[in-house]
PDB file of N, CA and C in Angstrom:
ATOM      1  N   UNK A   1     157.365 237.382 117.551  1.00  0.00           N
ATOM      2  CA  UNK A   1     156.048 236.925 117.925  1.00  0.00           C
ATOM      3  C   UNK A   1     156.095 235.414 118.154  1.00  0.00           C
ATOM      4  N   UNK A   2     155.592 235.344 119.223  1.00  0.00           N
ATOM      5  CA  UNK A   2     155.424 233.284 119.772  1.00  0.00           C
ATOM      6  C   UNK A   2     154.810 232.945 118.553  1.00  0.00           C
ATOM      7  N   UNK A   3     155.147 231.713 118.349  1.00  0.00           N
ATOM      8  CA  UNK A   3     154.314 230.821 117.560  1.00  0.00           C
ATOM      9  C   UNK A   3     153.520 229.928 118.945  1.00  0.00           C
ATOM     10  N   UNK A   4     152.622 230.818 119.207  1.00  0.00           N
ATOM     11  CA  UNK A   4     151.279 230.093 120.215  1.00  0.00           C
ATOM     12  C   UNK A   4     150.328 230.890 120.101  1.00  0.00           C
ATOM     13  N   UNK A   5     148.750 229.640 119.448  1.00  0.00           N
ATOM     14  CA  UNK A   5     147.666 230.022 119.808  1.00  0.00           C
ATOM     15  C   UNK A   5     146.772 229.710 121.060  1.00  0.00           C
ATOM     16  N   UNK A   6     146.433 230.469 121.270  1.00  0.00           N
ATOM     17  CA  UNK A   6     144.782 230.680 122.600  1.00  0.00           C
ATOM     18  C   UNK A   6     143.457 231.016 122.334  1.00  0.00           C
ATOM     19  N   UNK A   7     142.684 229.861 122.208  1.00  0.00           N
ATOM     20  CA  UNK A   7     141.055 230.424 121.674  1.00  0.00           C
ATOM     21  C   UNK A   7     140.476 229.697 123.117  1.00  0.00           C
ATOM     22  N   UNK A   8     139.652 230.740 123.299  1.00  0.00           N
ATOM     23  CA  UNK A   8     138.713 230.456 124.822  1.00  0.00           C
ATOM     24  C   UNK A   8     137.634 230.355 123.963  1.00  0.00           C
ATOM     25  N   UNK A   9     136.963 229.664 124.094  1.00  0.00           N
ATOM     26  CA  UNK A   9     135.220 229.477 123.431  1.00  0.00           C
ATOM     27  C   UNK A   9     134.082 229.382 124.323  1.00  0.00           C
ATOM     28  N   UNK A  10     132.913 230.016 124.023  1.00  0.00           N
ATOM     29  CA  UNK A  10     132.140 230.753 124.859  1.00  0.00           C
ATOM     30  C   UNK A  10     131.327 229.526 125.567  1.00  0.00           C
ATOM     31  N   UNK A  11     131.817 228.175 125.649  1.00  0.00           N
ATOM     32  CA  UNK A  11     130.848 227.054 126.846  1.00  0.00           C
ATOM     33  C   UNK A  11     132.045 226.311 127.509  1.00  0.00           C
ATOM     34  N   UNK A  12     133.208 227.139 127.362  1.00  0.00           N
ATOM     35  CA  UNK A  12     134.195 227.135 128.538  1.00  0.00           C
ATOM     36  C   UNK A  12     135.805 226.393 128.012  1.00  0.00           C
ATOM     37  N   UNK A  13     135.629 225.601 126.233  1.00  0.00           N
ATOM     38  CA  UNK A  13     136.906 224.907 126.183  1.00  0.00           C
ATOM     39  C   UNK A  13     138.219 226.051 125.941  1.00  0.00           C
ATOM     40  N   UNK A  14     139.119 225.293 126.090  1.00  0.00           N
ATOM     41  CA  UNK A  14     139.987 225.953 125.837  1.00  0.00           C
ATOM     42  C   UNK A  14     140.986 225.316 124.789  1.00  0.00           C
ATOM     43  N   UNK A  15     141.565 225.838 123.575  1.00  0.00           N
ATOM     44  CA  UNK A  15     142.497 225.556 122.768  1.00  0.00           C
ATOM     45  C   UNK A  15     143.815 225.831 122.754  1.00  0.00           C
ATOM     46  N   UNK A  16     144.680 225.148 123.068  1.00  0.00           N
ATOM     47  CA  UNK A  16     145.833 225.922 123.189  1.00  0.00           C
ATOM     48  C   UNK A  16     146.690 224.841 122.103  1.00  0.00           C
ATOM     49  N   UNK A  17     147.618 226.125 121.159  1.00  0.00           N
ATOM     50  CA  UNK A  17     148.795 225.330 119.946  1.00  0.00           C
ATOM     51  C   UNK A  17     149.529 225.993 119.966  1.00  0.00           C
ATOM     52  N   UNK A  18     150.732 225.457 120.021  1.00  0.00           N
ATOM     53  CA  UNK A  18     152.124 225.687 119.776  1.00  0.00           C
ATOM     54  C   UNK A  18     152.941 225.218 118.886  1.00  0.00           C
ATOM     55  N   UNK A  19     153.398 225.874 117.928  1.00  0.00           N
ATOM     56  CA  UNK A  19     154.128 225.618 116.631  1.00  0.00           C
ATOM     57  C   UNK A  19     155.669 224.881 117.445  1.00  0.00           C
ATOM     58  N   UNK A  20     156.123 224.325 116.946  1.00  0.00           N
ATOM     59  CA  UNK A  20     157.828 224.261 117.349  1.00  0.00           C
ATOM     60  C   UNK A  20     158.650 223.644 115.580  1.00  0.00           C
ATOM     61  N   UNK A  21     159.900 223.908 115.796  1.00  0.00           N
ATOM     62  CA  UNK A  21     160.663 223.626 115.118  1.00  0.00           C
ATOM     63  C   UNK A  21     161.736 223.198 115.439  1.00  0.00           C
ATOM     64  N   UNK A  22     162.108 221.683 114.427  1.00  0.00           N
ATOM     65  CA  UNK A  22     162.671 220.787 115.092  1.00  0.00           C
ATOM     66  C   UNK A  22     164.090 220.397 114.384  1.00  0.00           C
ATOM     67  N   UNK A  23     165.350 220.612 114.811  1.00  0.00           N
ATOM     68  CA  UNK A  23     166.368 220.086 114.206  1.00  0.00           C
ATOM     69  C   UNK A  23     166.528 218.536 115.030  1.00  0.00           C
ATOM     70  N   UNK A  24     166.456 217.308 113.651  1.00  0.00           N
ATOM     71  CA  UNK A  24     166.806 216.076 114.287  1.00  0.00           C
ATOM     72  C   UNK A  24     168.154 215.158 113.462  1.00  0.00           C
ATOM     73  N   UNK A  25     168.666 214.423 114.328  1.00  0.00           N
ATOM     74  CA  UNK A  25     169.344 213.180 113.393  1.00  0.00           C
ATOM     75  C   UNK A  25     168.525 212.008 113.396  1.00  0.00           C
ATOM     76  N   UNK A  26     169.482 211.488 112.634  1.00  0.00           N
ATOM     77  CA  UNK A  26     169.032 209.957 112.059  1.00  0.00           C
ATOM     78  C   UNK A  26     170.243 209.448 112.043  1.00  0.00           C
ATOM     79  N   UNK A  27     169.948 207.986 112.799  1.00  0.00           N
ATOM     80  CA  UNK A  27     171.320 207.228 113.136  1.00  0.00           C
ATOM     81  C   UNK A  27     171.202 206.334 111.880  1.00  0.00           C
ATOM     82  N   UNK A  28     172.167 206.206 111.146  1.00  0.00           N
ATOM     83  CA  UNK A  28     172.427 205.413 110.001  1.00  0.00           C
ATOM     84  C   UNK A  28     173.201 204.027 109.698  1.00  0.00           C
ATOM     85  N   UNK A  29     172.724 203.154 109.183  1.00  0.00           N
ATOM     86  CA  UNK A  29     173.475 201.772 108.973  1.00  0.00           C
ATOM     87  C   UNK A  29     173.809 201.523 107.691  1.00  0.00           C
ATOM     88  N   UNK A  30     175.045 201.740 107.798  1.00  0.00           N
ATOM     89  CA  UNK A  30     175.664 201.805 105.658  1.00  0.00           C
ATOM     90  C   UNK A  30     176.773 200.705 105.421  1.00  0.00           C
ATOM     91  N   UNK A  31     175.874 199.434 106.466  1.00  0.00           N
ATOM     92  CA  UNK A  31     176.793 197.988 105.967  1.00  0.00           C
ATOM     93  C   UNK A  31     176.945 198.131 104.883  1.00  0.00           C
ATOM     94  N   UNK A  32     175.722 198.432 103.948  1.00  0.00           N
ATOM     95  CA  UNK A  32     175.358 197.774 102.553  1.00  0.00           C
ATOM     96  C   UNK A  32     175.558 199.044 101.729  1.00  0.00           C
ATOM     97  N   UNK A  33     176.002 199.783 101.845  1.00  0.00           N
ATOM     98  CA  UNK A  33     176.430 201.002 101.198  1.00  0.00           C
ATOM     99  C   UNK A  33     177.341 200.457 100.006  1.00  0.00           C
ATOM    100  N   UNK A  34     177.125 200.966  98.829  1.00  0.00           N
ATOM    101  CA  UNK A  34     176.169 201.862  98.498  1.00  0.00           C
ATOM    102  C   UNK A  34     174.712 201.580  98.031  1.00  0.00           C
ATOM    103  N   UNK A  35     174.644 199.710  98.654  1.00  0.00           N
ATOM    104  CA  UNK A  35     173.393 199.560  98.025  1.00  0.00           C
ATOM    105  C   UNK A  35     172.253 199.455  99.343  1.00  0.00           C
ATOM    106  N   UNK A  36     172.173 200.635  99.899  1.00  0.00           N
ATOM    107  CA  UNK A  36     171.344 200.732 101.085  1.00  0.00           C
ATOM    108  C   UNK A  36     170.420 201.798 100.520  1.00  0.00           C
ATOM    109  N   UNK A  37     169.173 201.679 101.374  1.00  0.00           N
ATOM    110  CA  UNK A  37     168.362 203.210 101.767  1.00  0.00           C
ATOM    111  C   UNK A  37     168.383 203.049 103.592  1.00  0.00           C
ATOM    112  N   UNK A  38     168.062 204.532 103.185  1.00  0.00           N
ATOM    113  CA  UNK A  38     168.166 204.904 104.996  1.00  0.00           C
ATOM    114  C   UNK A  38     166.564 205.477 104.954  1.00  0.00           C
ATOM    115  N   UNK A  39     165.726 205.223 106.060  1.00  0.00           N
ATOM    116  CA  UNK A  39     164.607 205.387 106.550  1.00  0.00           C
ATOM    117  C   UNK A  39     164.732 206.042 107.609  1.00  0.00           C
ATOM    118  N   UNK A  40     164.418 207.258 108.149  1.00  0.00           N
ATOM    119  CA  UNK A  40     164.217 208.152 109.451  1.00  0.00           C
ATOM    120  C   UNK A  40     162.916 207.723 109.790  1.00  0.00           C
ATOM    121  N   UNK A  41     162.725 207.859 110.693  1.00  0.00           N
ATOM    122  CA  UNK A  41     160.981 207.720 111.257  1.00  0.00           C
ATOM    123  C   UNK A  41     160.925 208.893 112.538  1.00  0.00           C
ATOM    124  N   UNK A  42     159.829 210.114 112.970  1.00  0.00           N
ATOM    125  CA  UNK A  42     159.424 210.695 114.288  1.00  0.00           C
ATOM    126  C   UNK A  42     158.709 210.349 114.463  1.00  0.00           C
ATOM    127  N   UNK A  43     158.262 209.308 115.483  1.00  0.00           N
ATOM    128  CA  UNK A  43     157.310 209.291 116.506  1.00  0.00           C
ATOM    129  C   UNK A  43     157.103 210.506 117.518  1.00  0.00           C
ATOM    130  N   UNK A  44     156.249 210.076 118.239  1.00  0.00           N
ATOM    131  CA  UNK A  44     155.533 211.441 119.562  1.00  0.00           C
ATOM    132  C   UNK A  44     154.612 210.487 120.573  1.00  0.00           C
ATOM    133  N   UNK A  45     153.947 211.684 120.587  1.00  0.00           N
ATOM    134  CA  UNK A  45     152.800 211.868 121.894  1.00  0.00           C
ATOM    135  C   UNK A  45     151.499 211.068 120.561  1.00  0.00           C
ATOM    136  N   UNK A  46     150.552 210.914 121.523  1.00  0.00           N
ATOM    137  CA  UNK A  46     149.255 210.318 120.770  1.00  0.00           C
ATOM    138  C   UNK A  46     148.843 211.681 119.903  1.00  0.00           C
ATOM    139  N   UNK A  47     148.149 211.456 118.924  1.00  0.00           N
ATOM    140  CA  UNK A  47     147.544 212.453 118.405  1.00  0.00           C
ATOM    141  C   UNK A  47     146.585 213.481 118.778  1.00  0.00           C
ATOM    142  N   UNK A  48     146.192 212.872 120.087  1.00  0.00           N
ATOM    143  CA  UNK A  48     145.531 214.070 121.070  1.00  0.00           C
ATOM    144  C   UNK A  48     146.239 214.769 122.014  1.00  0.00           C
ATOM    145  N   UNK A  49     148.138 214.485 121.729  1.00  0.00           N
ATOM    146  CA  UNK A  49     148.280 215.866 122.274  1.00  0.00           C
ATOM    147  C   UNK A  49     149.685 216.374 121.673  1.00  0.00           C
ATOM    148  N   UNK A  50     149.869 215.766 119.859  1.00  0.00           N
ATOM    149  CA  UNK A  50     150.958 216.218 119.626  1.00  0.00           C
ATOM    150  C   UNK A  50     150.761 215.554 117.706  1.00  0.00           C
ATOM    151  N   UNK A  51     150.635 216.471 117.396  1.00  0.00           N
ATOM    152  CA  UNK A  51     150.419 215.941 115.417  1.00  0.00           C
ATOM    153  C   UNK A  51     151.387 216.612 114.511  1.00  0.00           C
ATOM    154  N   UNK A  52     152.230 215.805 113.771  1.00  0.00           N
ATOM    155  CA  UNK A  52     153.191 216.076 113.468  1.00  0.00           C
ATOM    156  C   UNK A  52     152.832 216.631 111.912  1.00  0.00           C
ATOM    157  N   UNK A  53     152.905 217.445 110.959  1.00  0.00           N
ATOM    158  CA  UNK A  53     152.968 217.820 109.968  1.00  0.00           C
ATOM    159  C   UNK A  53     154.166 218.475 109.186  1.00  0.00           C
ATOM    160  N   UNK A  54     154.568 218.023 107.826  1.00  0.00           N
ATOM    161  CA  UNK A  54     155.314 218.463 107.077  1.00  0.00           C
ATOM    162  C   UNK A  54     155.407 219.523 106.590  1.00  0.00           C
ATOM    163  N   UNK A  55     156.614 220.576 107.029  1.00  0.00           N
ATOM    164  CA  UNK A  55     156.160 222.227 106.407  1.00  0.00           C
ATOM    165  C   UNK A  55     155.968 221.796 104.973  1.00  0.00           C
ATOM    166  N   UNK A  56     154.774 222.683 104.177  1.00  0.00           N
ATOM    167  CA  UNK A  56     154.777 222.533 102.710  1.00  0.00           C
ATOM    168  C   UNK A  56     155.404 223.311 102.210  1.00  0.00           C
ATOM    169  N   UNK A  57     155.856 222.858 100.648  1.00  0.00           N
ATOM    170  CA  UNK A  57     157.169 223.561 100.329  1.00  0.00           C
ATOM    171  C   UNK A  57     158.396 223.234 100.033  1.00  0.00           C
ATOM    172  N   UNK A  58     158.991 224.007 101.431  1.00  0.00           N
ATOM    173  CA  UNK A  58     160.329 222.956 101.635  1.00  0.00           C
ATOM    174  C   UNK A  58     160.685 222.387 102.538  1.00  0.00           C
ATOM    175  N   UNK A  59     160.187 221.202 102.813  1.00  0.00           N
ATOM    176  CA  UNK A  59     160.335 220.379 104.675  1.00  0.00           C
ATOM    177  C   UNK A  59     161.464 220.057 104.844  1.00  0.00           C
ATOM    178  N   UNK A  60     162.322 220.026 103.938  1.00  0.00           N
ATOM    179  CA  UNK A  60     164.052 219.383 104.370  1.00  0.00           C
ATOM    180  C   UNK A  60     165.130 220.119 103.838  1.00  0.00           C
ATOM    181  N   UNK A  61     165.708 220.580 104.358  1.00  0.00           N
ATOM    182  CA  UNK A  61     166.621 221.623 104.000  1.00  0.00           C
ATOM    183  C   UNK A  61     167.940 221.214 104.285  1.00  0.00           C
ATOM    184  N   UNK A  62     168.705 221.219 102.958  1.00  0.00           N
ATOM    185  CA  UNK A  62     169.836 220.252 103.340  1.00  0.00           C
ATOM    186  C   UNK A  62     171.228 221.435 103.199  1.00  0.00           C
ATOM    187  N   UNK A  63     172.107 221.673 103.575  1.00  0.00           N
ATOM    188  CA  UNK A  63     173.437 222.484 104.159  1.00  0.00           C
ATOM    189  C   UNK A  63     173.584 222.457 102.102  1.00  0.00           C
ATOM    190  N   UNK A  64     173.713 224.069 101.521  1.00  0.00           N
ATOM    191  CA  UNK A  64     174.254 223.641 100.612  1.00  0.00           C
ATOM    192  C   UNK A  64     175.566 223.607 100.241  1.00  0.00           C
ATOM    193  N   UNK A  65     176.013 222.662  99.548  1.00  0.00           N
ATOM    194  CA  UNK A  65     177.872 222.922  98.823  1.00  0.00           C
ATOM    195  C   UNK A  65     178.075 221.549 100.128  1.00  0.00           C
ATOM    196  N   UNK A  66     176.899 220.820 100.386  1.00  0.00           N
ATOM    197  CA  UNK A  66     176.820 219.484 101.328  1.00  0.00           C
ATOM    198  C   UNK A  66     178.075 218.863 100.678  1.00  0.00           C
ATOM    199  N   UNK A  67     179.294 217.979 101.647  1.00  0.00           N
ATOM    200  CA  UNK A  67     180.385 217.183 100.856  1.00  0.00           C
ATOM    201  C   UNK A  67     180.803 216.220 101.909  1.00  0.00           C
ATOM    202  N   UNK A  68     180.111 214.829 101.433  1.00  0.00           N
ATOM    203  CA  UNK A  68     180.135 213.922 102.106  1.00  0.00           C
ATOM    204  C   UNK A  68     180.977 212.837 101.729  1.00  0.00           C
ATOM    205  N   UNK A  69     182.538 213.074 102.380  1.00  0.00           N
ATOM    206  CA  UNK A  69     183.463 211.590 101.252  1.00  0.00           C
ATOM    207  C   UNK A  69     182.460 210.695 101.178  1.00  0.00           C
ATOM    208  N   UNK A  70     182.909 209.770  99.589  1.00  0.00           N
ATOM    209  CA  UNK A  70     182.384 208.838  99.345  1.00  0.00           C
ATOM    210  C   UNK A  70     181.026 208.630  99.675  1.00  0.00           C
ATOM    211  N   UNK A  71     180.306 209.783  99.935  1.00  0.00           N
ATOM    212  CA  UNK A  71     178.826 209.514  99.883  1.00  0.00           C
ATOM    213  C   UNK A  71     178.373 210.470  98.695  1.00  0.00           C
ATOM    214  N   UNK A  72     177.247 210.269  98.267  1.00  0.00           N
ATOM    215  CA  UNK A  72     176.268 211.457  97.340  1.00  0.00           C
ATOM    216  C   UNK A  72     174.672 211.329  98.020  1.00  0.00           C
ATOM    217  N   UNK A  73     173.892 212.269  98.197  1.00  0.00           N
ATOM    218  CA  UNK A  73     172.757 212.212  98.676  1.00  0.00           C
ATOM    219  C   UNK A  73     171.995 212.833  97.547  1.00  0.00           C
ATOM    220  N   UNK A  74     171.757 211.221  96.741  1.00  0.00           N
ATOM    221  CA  UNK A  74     170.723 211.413  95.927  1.00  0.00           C
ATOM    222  C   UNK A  74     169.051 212.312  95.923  1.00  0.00           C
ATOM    223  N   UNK A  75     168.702 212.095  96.556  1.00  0.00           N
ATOM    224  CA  UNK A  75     167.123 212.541  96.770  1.00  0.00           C
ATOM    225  C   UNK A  75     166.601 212.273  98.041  1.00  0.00           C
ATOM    226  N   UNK A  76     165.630 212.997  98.453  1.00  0.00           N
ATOM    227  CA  UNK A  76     164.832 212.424  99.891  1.00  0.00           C
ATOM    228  C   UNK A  76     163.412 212.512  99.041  1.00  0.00           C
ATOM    229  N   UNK A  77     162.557 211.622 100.060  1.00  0.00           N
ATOM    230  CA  UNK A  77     161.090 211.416 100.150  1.00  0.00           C
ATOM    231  C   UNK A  77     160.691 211.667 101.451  1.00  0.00           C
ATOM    232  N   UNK A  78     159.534 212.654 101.863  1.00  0.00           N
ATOM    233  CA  UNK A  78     158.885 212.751 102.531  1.00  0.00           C
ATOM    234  C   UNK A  78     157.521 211.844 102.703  1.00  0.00           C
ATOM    235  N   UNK A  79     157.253 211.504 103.575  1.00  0.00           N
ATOM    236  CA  UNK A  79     155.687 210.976 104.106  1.00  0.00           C
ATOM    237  C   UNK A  79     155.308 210.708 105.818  1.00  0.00           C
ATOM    238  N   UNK A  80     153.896 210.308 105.686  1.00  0.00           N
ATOM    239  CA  UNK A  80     153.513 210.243 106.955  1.00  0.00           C
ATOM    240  C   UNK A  80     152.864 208.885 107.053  1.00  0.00           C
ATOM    241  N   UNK A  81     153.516 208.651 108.211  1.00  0.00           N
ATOM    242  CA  UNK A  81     153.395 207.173 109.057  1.00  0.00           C
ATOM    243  C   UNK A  81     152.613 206.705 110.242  1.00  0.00           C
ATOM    244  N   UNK A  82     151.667 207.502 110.214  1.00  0.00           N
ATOM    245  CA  UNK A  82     150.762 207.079 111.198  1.00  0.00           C
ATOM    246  C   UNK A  82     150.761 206.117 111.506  1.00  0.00           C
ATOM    247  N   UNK A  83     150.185 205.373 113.166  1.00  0.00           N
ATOM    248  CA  UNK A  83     149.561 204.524 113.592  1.00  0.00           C
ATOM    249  C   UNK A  83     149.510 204.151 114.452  1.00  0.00           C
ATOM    250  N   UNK A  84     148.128 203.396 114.632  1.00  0.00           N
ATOM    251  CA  UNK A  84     147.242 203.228 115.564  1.00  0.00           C
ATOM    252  C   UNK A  84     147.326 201.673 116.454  1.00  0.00           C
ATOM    253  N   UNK A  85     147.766 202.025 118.250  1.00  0.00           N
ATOM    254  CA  UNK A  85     147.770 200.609 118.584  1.00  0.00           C
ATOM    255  C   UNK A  85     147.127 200.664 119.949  1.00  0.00           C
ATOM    256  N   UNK A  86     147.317 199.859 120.896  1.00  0.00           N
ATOM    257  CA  UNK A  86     145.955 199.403 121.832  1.00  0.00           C
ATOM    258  C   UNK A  86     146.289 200.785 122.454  1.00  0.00           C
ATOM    259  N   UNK A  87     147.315 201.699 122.834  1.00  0.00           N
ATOM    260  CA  UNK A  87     147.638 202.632 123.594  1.00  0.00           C
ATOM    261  C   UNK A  87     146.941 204.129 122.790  1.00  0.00           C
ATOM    262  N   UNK A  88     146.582 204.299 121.752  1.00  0.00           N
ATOM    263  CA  UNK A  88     146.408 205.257 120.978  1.00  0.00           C
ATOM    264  C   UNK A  88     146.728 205.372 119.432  1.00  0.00           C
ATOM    265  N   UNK A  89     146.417 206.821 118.788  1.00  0.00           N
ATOM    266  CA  UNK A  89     146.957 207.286 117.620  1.00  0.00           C
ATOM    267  C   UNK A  89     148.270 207.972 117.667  1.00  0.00           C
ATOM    268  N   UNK A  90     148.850 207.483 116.923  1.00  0.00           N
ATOM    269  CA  UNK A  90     150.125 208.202 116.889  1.00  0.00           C
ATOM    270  C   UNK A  90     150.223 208.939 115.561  1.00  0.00           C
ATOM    271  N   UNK A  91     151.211 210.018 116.019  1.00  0.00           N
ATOM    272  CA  UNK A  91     151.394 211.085 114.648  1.00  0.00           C
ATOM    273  C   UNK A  91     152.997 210.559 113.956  1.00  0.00           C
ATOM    274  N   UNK A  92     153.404 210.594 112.701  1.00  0.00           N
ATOM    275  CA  UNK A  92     154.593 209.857 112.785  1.00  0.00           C
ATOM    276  C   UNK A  92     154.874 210.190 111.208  1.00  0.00           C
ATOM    277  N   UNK A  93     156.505 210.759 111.242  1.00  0.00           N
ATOM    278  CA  UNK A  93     156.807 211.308 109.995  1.00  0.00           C
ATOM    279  C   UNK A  93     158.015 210.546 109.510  1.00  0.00           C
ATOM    280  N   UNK A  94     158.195 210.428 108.256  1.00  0.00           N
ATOM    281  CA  UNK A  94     159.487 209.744 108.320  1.00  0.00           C
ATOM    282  C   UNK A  94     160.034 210.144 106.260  1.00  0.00           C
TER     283      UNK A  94
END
């Protein structure tokens, strides 16, 4: 089954949503490794035609038995980064 909705409403608008799911990278700078953090950020479309939300739950799903020489991946934090400039709202996750 699509992940797409269609609601016609009876003084003519039309709604249309589409779920998607997104595998991304994040380009990383580990001059300062191991005393760095790494920050991802998604930007988009303005918020009138693209809003980004965090599956609840489990939004990051990491490969398990993960084995990264000389790295350990302590923990992640999720949040949302909105904002607003002369061009629009933006939706923005990071």
């Amino acid at each position: 089954m699509p992940n797409v909705y269609i609601r016609i409403f009876p003084y003519g608008s039309v709604l249309y949503s589409i779920r998607i799911s997104l595998t991304l990278a994040c380009p990383m700078n580990l001059k300062l490794y191991p005393l760095d953090r790494q920050i991802c950020s998604l930007h988009g479309w303005t918020t009138a035609d693209l809003v980004f939300l965090w599956k609840e739950g489990d939004p990051v799903q990491v490969v398990k038995n993960l084995h990264l020489p000389r790295f350990t991946l302590e923990k992640f934090l999720t949040d949302y980064c909105n904002s607003k400039t002369n061009t629009g709202e933006y939706s923005c996750l990071k």
